[in-house]
CSV table of C-alpha atoms in Angstrom, one decimal:
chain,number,residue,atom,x,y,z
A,748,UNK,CA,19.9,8.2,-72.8
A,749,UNK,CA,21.4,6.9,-75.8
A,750,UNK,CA,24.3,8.5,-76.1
A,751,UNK,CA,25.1,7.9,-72.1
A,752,UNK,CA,25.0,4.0,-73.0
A,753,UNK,CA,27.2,4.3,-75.7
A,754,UNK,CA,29.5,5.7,-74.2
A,755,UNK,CA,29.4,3.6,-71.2
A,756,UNK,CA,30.5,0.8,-73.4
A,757,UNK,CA,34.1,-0.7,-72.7
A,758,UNK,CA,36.6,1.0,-74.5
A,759,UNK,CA,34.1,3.5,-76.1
A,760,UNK,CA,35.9,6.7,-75.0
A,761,UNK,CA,39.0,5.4,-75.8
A,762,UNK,CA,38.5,4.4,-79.3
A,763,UNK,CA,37.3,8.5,-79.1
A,764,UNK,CA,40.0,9.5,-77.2
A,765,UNK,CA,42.7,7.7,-78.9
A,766,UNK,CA,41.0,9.6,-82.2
A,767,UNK,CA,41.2,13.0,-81.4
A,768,UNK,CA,44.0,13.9,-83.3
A,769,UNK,CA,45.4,12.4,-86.8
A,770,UNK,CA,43.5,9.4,-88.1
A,771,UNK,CA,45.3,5.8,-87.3
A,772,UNK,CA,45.0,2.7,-88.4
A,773,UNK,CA,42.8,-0.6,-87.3
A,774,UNK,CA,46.3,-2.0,-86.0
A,775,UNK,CA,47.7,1.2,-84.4
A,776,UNK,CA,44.2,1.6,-82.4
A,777,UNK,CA,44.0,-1.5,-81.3
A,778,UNK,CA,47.5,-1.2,-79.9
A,779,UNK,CA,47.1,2.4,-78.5
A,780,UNK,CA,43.1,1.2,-76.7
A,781,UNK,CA,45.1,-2.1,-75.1
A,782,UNK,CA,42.1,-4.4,-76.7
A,783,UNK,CA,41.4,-7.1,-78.2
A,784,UNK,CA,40.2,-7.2,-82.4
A,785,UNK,CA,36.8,-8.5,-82.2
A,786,UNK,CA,36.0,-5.7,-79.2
A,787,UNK,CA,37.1,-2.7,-81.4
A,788,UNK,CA,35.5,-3.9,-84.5
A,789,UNK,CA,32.4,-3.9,-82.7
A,790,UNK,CA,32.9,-0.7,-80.8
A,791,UNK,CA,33.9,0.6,-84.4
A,792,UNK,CA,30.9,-0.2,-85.7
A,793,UNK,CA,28.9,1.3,-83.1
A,794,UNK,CA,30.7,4.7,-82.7
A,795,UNK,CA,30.4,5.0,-86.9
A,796,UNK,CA,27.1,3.9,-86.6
A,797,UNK,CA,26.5,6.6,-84.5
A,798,UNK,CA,28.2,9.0,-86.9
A,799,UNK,CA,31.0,9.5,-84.1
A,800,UNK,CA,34.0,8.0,-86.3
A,801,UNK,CA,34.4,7.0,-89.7
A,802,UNK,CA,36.9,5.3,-91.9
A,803,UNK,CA,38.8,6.9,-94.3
A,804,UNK,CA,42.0,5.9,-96.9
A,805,UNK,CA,44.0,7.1,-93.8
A,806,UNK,CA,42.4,5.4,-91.6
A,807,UNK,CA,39.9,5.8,-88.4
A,808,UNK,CA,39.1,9.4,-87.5
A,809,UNK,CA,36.3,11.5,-86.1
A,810,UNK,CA,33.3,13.0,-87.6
A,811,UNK,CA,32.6,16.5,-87.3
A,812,UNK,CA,29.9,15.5,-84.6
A,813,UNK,CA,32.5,12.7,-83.0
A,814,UNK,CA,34.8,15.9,-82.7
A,815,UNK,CA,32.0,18.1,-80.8
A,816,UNK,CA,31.5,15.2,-78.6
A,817,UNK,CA,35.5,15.6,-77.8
A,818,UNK,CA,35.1,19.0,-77.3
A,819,UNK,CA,32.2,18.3,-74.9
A,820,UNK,CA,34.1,15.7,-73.2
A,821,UNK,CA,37.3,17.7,-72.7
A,822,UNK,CA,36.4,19.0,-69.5
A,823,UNK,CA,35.5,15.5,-68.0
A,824,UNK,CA,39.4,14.7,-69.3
A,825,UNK,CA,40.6,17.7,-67.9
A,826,UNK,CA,38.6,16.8,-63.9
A,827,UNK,CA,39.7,13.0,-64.1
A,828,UNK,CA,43.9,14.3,-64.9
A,829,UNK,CA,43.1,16.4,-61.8
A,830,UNK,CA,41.5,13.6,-59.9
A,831,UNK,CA,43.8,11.0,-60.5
A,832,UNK,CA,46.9,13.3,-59.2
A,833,UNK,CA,44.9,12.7,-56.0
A,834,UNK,CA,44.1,8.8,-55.9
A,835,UNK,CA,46.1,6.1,-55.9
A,836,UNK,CA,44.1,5.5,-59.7
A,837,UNK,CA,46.2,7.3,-61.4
């Protein structure tokens, strides 16, 4: 699938992640996904690409569909919180 390999991409659900709330900057998402410049400006590309994120004057933020995919996802966020309170991963 598609969308599985996107995902699957380093820091791909971060970027999302990090995005689910107010719109940041290049700088402030690069800071908050612990990469490198050259990563995130490809994974940017991808994800708007994709129609997942897009760039406005306040910065990166989720689409409408990049915030359905976050709603889809929540439950996969919600089971790893859970499972990391059990591993030595967390």
């Amino acid at each position: 699938m598609v969308a599985l390999d996107l995902l699957g991409r380093r820091t791909a659900l971060r970027i999302l992640w990090e995005l689910r709330g107010d719109p940041m900057t290049f700088r402030a998402l690069q800071e908050a996904c612990e990469t490198n410049s050259r990563l995130l400006n490809v994974r940017l590309a991808e994800l708007k690409e994709a129609c997942l994120v897009e760039h406005t004057i306040g910065g990166y933020r989720l689409t409408n569909q990049g915030g359905s995919l976050g709603a889809a996802l929540e439950p996969l966020f919600a089971w790893a919180e859970e499972w990391a309170k059990h591993t030595n991963l967390g």
